[in-house]
Coordinates of C-alpha atoms in Angstrom, one line a residue:
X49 CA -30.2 -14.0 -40.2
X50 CA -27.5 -16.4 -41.1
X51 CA -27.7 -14.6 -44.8
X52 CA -27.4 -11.7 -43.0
X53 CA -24.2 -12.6 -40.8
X54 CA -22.0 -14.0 -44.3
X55 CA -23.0 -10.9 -46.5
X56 CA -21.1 -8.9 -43.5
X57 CA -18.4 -11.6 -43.4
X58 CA -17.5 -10.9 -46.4
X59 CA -17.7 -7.4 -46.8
X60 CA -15.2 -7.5 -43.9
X61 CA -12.8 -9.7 -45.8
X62 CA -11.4 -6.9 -48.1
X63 CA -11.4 -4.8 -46.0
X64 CA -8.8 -7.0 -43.8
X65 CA -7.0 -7.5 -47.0
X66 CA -6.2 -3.9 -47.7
X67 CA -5.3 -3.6 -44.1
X68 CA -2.7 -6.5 -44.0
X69 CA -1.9 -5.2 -47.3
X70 CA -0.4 -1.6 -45.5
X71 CA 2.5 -3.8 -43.9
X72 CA 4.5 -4.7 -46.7
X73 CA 4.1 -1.3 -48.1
X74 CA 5.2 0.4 -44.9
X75 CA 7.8 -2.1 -43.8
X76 CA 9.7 -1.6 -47.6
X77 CA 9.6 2.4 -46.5
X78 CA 10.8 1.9 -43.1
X79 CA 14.4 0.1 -44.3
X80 CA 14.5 2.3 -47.5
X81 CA 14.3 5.4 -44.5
X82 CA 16.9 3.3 -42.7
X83 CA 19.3 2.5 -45.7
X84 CA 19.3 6.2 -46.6
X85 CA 20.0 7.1 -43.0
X86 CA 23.3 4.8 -42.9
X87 CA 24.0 6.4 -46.6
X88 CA 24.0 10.2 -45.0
X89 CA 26.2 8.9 -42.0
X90 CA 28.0 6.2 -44.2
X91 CA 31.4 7.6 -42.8
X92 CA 30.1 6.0 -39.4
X93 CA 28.6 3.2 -41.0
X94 CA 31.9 2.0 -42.6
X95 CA 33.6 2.7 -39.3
X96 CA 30.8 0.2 -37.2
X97 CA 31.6 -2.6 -39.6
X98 CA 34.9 -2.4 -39.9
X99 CA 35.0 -2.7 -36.3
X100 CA 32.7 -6.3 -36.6
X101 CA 35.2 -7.0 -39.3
X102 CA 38.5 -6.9 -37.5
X103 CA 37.9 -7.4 -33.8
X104 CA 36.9 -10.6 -32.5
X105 CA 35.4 -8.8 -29.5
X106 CA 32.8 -7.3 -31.7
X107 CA 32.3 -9.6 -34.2
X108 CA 28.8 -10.6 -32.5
X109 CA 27.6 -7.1 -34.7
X110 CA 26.7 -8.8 -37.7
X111 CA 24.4 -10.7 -36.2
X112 CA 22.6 -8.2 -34.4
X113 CA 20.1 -7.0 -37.3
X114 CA 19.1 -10.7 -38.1
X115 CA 18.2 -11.2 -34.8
X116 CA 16.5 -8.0 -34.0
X117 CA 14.4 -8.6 -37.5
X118 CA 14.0 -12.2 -36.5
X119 CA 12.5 -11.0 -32.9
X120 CA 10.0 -8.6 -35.0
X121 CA 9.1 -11.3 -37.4
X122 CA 8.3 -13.5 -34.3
X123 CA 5.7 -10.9 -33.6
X124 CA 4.2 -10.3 -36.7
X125 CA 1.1 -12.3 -35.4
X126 CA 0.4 -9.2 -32.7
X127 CA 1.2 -6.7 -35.6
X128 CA -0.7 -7.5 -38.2
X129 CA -4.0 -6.3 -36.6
X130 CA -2.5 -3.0 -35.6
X131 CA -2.2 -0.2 -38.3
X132 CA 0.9 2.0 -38.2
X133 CA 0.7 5.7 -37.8
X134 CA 3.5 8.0 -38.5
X135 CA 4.3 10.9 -36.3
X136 CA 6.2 14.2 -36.4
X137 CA 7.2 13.6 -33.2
X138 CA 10.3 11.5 -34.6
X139 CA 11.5 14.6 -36.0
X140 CA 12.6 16.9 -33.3
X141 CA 14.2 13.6 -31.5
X142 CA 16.3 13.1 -35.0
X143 CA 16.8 16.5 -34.9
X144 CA 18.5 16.1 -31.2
X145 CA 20.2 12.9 -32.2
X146 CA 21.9 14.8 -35.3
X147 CA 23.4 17.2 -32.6
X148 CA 24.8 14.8 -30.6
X149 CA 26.7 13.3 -33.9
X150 CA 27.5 16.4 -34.8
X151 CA 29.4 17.3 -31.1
X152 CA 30.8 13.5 -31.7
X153 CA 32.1 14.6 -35.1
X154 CA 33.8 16.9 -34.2
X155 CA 35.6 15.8 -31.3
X156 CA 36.0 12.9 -33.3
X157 CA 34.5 10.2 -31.0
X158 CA 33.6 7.7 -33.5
X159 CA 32.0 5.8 -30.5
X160 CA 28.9 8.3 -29.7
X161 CA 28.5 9.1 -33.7
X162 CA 27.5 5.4 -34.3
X163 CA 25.8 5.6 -31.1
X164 CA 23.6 8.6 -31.8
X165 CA 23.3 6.7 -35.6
X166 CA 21.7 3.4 -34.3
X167 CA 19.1 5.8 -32.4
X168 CA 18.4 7.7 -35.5
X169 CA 17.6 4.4 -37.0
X170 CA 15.2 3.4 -34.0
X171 CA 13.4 7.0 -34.2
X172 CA 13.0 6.9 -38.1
X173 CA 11.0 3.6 -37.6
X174 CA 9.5 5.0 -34.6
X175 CA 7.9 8.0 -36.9
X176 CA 6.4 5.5 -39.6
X177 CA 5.2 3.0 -37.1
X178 CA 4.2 5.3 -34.4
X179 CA 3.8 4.6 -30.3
X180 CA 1.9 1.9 -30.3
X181 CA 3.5 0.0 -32.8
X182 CA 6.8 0.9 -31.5
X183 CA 5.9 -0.1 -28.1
X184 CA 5.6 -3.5 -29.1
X185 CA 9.0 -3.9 -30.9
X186 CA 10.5 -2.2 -28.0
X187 CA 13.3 -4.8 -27.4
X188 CA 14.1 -5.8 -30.8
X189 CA 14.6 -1.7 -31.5
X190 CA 16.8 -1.5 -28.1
X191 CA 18.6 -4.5 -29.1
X192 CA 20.6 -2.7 -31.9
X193 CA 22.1 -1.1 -29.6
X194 CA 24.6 -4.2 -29.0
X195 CA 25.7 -3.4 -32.6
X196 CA 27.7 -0.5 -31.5
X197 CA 31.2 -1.3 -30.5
X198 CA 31.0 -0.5 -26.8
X199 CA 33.3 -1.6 -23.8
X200 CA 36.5 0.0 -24.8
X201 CA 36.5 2.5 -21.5
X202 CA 35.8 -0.6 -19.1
X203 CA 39.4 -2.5 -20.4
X204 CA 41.1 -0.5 -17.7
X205 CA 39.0 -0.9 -14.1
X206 CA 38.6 -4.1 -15.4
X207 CA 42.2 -5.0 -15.8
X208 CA 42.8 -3.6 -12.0
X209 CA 39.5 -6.1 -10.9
X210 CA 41.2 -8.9 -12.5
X211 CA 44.5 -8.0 -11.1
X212 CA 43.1 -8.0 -7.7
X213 CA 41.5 -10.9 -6.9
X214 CA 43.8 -12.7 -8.5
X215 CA 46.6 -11.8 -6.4
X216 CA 43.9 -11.9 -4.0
X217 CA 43.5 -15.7 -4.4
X218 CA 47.0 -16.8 -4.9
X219 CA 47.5 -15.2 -1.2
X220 CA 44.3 -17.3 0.0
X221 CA 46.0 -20.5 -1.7
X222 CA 49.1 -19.6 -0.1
X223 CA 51.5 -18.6 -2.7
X224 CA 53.4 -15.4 -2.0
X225 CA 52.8 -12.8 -4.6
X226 CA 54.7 -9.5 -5.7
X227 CA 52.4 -7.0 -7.3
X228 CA 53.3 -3.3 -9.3
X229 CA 50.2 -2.7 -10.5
X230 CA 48.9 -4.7 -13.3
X231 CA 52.2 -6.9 -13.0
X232 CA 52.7 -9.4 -10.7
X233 CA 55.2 -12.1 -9.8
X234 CA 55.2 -15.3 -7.8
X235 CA 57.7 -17.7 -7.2
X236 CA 57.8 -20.0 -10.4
X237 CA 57.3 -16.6 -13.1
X238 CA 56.2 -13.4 -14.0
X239 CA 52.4 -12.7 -15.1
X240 CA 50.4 -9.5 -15.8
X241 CA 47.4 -8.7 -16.7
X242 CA 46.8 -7.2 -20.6
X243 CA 43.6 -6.1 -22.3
X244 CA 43.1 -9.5 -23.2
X245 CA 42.9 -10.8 -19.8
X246 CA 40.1 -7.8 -18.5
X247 CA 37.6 -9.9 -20.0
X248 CA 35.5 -7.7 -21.4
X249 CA 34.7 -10.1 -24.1
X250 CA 33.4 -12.1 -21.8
X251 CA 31.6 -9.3 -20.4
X252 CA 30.1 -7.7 -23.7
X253 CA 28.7 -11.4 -25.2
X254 CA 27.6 -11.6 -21.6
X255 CA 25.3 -9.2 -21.4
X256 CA 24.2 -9.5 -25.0
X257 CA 22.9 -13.1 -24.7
X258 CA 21.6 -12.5 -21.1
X259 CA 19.1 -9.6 -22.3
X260 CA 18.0 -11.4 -25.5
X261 CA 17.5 -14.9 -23.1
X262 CA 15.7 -12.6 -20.2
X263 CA 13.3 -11.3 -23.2
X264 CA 12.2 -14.2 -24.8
X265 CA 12.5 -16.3 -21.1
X266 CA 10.5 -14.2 -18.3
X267 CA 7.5 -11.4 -18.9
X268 CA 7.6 -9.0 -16.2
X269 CA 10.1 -6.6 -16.1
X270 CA 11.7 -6.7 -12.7
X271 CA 12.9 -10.6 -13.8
X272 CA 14.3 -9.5 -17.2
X273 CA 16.6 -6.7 -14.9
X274 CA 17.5 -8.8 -12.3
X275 CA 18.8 -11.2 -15.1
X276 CA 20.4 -8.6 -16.8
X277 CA 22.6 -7.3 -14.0
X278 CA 23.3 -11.0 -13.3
X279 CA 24.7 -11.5 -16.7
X280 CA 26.7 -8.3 -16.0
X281 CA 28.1 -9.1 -12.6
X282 CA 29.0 -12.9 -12.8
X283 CA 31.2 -12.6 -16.1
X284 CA 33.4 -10.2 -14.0
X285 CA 33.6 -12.5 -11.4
X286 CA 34.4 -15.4 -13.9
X287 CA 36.8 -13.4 -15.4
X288 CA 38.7 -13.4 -12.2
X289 CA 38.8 -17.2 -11.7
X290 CA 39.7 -18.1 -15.0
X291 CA 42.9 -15.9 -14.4
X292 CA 43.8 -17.6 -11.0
X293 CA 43.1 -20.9 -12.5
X294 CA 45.2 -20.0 -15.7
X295 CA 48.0 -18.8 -13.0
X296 CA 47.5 -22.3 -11.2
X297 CA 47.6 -24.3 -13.8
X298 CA 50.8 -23.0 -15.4
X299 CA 52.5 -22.8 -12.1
X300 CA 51.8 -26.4 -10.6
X301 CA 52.6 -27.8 -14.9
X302 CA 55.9 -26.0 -15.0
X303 CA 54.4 -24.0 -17.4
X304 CA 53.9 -26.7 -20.2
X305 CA 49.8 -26.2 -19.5
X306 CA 47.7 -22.9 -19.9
X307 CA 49.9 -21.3 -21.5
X308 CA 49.6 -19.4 -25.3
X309 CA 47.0 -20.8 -27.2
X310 CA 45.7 -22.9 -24.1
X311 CA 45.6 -19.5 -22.5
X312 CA 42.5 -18.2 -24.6
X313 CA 41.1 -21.6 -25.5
X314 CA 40.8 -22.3 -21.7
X315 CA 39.0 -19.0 -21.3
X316 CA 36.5 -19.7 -24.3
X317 CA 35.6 -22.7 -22.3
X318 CA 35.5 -21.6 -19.0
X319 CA 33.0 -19.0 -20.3
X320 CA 30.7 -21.3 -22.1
X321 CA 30.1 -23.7 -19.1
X322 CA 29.6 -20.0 -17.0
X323 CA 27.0 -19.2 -19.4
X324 CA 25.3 -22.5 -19.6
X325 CA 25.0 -22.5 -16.0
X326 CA 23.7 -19.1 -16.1
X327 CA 21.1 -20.0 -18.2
X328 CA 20.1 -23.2 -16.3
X329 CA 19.5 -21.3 -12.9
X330 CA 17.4 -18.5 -14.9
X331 CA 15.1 -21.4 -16.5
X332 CA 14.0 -22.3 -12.7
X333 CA 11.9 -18.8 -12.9
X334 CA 10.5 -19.0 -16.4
X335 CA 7.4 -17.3 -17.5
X336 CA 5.6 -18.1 -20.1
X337 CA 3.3 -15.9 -22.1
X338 CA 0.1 -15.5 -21.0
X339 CA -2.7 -15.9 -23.9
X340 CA -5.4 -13.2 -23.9
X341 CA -7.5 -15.6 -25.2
X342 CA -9.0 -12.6 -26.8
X343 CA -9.2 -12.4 -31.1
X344 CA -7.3 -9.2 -32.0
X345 CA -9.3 -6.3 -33.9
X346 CA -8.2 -3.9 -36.3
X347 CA -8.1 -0.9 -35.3
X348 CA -9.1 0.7 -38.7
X349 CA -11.4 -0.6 -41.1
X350 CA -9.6 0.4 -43.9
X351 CA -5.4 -0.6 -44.7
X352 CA -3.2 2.4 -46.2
X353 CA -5.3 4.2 -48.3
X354 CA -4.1 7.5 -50.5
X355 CA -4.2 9.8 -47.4
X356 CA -2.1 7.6 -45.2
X357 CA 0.2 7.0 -47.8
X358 CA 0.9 10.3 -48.3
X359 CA 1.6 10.7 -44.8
X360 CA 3.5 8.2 -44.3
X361 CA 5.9 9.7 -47.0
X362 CA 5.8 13.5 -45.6
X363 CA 6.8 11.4 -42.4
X364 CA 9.6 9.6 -44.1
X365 CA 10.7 13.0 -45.9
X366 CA 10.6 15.2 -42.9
X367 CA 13.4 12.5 -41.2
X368 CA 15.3 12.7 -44.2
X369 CA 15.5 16.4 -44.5
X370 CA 16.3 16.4 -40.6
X371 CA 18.7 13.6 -40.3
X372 CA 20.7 15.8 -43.6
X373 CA 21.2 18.6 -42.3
X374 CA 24.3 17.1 -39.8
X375 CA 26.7 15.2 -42.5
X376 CA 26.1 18.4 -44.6
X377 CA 27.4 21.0 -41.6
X378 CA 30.1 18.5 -40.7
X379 CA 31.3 18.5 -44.4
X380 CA 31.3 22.5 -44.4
X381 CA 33.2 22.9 -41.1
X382 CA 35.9 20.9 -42.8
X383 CA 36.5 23.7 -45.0
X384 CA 38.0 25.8 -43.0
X385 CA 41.1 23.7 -41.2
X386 CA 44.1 25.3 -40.8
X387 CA 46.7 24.0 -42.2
X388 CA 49.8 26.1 -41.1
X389 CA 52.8 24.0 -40.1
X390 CA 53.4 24.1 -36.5
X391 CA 56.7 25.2 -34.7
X392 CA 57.6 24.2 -31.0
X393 CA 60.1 25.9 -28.9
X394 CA 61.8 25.0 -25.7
X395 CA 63.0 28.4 -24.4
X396 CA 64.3 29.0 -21.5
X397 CA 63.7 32.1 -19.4
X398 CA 67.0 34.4 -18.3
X399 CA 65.9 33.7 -14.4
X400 CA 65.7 30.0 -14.4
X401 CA 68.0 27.5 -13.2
X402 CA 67.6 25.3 -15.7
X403 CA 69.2 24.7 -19.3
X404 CA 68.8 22.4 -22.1
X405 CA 71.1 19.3 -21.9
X406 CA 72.9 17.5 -24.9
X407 CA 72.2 14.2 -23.8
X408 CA 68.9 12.6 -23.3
X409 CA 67.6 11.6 -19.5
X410 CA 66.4 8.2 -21.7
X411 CA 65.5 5.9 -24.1
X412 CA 61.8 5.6 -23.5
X413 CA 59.3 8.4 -24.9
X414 CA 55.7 8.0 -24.8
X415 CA 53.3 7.1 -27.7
X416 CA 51.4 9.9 -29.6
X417 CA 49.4 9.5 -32.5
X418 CA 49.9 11.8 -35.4
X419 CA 50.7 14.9 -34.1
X420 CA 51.3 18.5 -35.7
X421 CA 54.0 19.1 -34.2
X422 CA 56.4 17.5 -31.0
X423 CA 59.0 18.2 -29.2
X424 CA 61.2 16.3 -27.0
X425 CA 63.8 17.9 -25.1
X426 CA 65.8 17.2 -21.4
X427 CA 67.0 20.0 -19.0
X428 CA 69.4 19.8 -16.1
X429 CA 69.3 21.9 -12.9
X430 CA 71.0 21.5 -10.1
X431 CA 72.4 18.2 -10.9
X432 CA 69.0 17.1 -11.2
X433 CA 67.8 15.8 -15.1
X434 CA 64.1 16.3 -16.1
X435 CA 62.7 15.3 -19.8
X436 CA 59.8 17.2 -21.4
X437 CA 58.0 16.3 -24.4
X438 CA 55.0 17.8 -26.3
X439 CA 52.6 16.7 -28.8
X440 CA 51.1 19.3 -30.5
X441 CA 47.4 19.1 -32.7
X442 CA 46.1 21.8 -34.5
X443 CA 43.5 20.3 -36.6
X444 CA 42.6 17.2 -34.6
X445 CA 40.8 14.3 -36.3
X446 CA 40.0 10.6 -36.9
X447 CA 43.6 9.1 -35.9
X448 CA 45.5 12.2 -35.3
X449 CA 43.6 14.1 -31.8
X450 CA 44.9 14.2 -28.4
X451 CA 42.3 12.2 -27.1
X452 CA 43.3 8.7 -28.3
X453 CA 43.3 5.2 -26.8
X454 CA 46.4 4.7 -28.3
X455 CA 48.4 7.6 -26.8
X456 CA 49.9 5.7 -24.1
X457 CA 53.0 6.1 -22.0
X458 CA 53.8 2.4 -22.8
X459 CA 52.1 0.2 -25.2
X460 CA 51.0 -3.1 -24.1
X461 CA 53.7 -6.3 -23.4
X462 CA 56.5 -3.6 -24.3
X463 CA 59.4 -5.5 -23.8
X464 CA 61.2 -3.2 -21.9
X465 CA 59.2 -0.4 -20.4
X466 CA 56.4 -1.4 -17.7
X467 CA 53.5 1.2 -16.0
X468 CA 53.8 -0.1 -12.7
X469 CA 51.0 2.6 -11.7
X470 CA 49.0 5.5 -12.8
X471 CA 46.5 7.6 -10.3
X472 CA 45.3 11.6 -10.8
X473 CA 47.3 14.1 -8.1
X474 CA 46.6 17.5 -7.6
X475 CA 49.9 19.7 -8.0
X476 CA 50.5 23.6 -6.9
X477 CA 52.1 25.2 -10.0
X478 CA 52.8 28.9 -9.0
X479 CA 50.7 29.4 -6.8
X480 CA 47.8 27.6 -9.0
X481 CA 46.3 24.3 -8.4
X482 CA 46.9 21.8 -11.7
X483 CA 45.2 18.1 -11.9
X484 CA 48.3 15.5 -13.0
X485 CA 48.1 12.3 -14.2
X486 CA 51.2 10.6 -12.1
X487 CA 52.8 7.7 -13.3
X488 CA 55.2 4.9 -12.7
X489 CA 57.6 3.2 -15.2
X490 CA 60.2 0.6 -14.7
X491 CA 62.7 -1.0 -17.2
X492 CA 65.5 -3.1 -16.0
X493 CA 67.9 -0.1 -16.0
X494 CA 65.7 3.2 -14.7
X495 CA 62.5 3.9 -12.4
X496 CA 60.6 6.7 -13.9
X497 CA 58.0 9.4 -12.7
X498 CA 55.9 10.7 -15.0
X499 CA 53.7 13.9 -14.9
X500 CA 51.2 14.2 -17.7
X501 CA 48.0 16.4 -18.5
X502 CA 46.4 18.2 -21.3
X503 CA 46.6 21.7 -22.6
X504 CA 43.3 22.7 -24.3
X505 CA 43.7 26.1 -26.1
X506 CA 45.1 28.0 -23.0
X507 CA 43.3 25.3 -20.3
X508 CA 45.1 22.5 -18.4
X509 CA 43.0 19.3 -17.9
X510 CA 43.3 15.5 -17.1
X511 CA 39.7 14.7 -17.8
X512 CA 39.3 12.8 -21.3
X513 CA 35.5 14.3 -21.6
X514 CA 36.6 17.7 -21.0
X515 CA 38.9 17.6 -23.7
X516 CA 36.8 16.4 -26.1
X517 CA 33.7 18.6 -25.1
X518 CA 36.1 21.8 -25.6
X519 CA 37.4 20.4 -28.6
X520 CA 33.8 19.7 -30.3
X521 CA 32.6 23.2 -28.9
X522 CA 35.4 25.3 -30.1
X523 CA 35.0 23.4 -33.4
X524 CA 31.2 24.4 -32.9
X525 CA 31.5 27.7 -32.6
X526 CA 34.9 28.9 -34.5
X527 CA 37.2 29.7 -31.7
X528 CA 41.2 28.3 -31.2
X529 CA 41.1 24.2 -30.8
X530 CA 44.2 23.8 -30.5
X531 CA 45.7 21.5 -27.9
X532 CA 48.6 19.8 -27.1
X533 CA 50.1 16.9 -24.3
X534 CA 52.2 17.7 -22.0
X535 CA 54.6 15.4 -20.2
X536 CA 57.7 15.6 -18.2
X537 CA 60.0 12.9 -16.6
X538 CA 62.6 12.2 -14.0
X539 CA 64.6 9.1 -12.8
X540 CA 63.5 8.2 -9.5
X541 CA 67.2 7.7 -7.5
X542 CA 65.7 7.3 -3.9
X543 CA 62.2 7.5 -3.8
X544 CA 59.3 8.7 -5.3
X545 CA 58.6 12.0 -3.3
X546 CA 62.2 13.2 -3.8
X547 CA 61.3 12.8 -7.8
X548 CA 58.1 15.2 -7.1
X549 CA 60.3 17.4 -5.7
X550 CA 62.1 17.5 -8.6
X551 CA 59.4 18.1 -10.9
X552 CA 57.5 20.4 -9.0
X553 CA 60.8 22.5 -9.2
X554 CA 60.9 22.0 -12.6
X555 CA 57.5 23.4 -13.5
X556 CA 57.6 26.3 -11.1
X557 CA 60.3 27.5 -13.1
X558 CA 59.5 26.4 -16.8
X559 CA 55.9 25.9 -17.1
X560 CA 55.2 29.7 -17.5
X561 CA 57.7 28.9 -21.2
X562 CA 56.0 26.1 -22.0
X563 CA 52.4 27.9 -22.2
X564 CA 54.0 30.7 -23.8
X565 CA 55.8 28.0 -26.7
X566 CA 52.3 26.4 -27.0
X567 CA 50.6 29.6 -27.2
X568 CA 52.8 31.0 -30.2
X569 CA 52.0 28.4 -32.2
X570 CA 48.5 28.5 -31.4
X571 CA 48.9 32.0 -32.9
X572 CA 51.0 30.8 -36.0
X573 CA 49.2 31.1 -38.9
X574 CA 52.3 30.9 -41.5

């Protein structure tokens, strides 16, 4: 009997062999697929890392392979028993994916392109490894997600948090405060608050470390979550006492503390001990794993023989094929831009009572990247002075499109020109109802009202995902793309509503020329 049990002991041995032998093979494959996938999208490769490279915010994105492969390797006692089974199924998901970078492309939002990319990558070694597999390397697949630069859209609402409870808190403490909008003044200076105080570098690490902590820290899931949405609200909250403190400090100092490089260095600290505190309260509800106490089986007898191999590789080619067919459309579509140059009127119709004036209402003008084509131009009427100005695209992309964080009415710490506030109003234009983006500026010398919205190919719009949608289905599907900013200006003498006025007026009588200017050199083709 014992002679018995060794002869199957070790006719079991190769067999185990070959099977642990299937790893290497298939794990080789899986970041070839990978490194050919970054290869076809290399445009939005280079684009991720340059991000890591330059920003400080998102610097944290070189680390996030290591760490996912480093959370895999941890596992590789659970793996090795398991035997990996490609699936089609990846295919139509890569397929899906490759859509959504292709919409991105063309709307050029490199965000959702290196988005959709980091899921192609998690699908393509979904298909060699297959569910099971996957399932166990859930996280570490999920967690290259925090590679993508993400947090841009979040600067602004939280630059408005951060404005308000600190002015919040200086009223508590007693100080009297003067606020317009992100600006505020209290009796020893003036503060405001920039992108660098929204802290949503605080915020991004944040969340990053409190997912990979509530992974390798708790088991169940409902732990893991509520950790995760601590780590997102408390840095917010942080955020907001490190500005009041960094406004308390300077003020009760006379301004010789917490001030320049303090300023940041004080906020690097502030966040570590927030974090380590973090950290300490979560170890109170640890969980540690739970041994089965059970000897893992294979699940085949066999490791990759000639069959599997072979589709393992049909697997690996069918994602390949898939993932090619995006770049390669995005490359043809570039073909066919339209490059005639672009030429902007600003008629003025018989009937209106307005006419082009020699001198300009002022010296600010707002921030456009790269257009085809722009006009600036002020009109008179009445005694009343509105400005216009248009930025014209005809071929939007990377740096040059309508849709652009840096198309601003003022760029941040301008040294003359404030926005004291910006909100969405609903305006009636003719008879027609027209969504605005209204905003306040101030310099030392003038108080202006601003009016601005988008024109999309014959459509008026404020909303940022319209835009682009239009944009990346026009591109889609061959029809006009071509879209333009529209702004116009007055000084505000008494108050605000008087400046409406003024605009409304304006419009009434001029928009009707503006859409037909835009619209003739939509139609320019020479």
């Amino acid at each position: 009997m014992a002679e018995q049990v060794e002869k199957i002991d070790q006719q079991s041995k190769p067999a185990q062999v070959a099977k642990l032998n299937s790893w290497p093979q298939t794990a080789v494959l899986a970041a070839a697929l990978c490194i050919i996938l970054l290869a076809l999208f290399y445009q939005t490769t280079v684009s991720m890392v340059s991000i890591w490279w330059r920003s400080e915010t998102f610097a944290h994105g070189f680390f996030i392979l290591p760490i996912a492969l480093f959370l895999i390797w941890r596992l590789r006692h659970e793996l090795s028993p398991m035997t990996p089974q490609p699936t089609y199924w990846g295919v139509p998901l890569i397929a899906m994916l490759g859509f959504g970078w292709l919409l991105a492309y063309f709307a050029s939002v490199t965000v959702v392109q290196q988005l959709t990319l980091v899921g192609m990558l998690q699908v393509a070694v979904f298909s060699l490894l297959g569910w099971r597999v996957t399932k166990k390397i859930l996280f570490p697949l999920f967690f290259l997600v925090f590679a993508v630069p993400l947090g841009e859209g979040l600067i602004p609402p939280l630059m408005d948090f951060t404005a308000d409870f600190t002015v919040k808190m200086l009223q508590i403490t007693g100080i009297p405060v003067f606020r317009e909008g992100t600006f505020f003044e209290i009796p020893s200076g003036h503060w405001s608050v920039v992108e660098g105080c929204s802290g949503v570098r605080y915020l991004i690490a944040s969340v990053m470390l409190g997912s990979l902590y509530a992974y390798l820290t708790y088991q169940s899931t409902p732990r893991r979550l509520i950790f995760v949405a601590a780590s997102f609200v408390v840095p917010i909250i942080a955020n907001g006492f490190r500005a009041y403190m960094i406004v308390m400090i300077a003020h009760y100092s006379d301004y010789k503390l917490a001030m320049g490089v303090d300023h940041f260095v004080y906020g690097w600290v502030w966040f570590g001990i927030v974090i380590t505190l973090m950290f300490w309260v979560g170890s109170y509800w640890r969980e540690d794993p739970v041994e089965s106490g059970e000897d893992p089986k294979s699940e085949m007898p066999n490791g990759m023989g000639v069959a599997a191999a072979k589709s393992t590789i049909a697997v690996a080619s069918a994602v390949v094929a898939m993932a090619l067919v995006w770049p390669a459309w995005g490359m043809i579509s570039d073909r066919g831009i339209n490059n005639a140059p672009v030429a902007l009127s600003a008629s003025v119709p018989p009937d209106a009572g307005w006419s082009k004036a020699a001198e300009s209402l002022t010296d600010w003008y707002p921030l456009y990247q790269s257009p085809d084509a722009q006009l600036s131009q002020t009109f008179v009427g009445d005694g009343q002075h509105v400005g216009l100005y248009l930025a014209y695209y005809r071929y939007q992309r990377q740096d040059a499109e309508l849709v652009n964080s840096q198309n601003v009415l003022v760029k941040q710490k301008d040294p003359v020109w404030r926005q004291t506030s910006r909100k969405e109003i609903t305006v009636q234009i003719n008879g027609e109802s027209y969504q605005i983006e209204e905003s306040s500026l101030k310099s030392t010398d003038q108080n202006l009202l601003v009016w601005r919205w988008y024109w999309l190919a014959g459509h008026h719009s404020t909303n940022d995902y319209e835009a682009k949608l239009r944009e990346s289905l026009a591109k889609l599907f061959g029809t006009e793309r071509d879209s333009a900013g529209i702004v116009v200006y007055t000084q505000i003498n008494e108050t605000p509503e008087d400046a409406k006025l003024i605009l409304q007026h304006y419009l009434d009588e001029m928009l009707p020329a503006i859409e037909t200017s835009l619209t003739t050199a939509m139609k320019s083709t020479e």
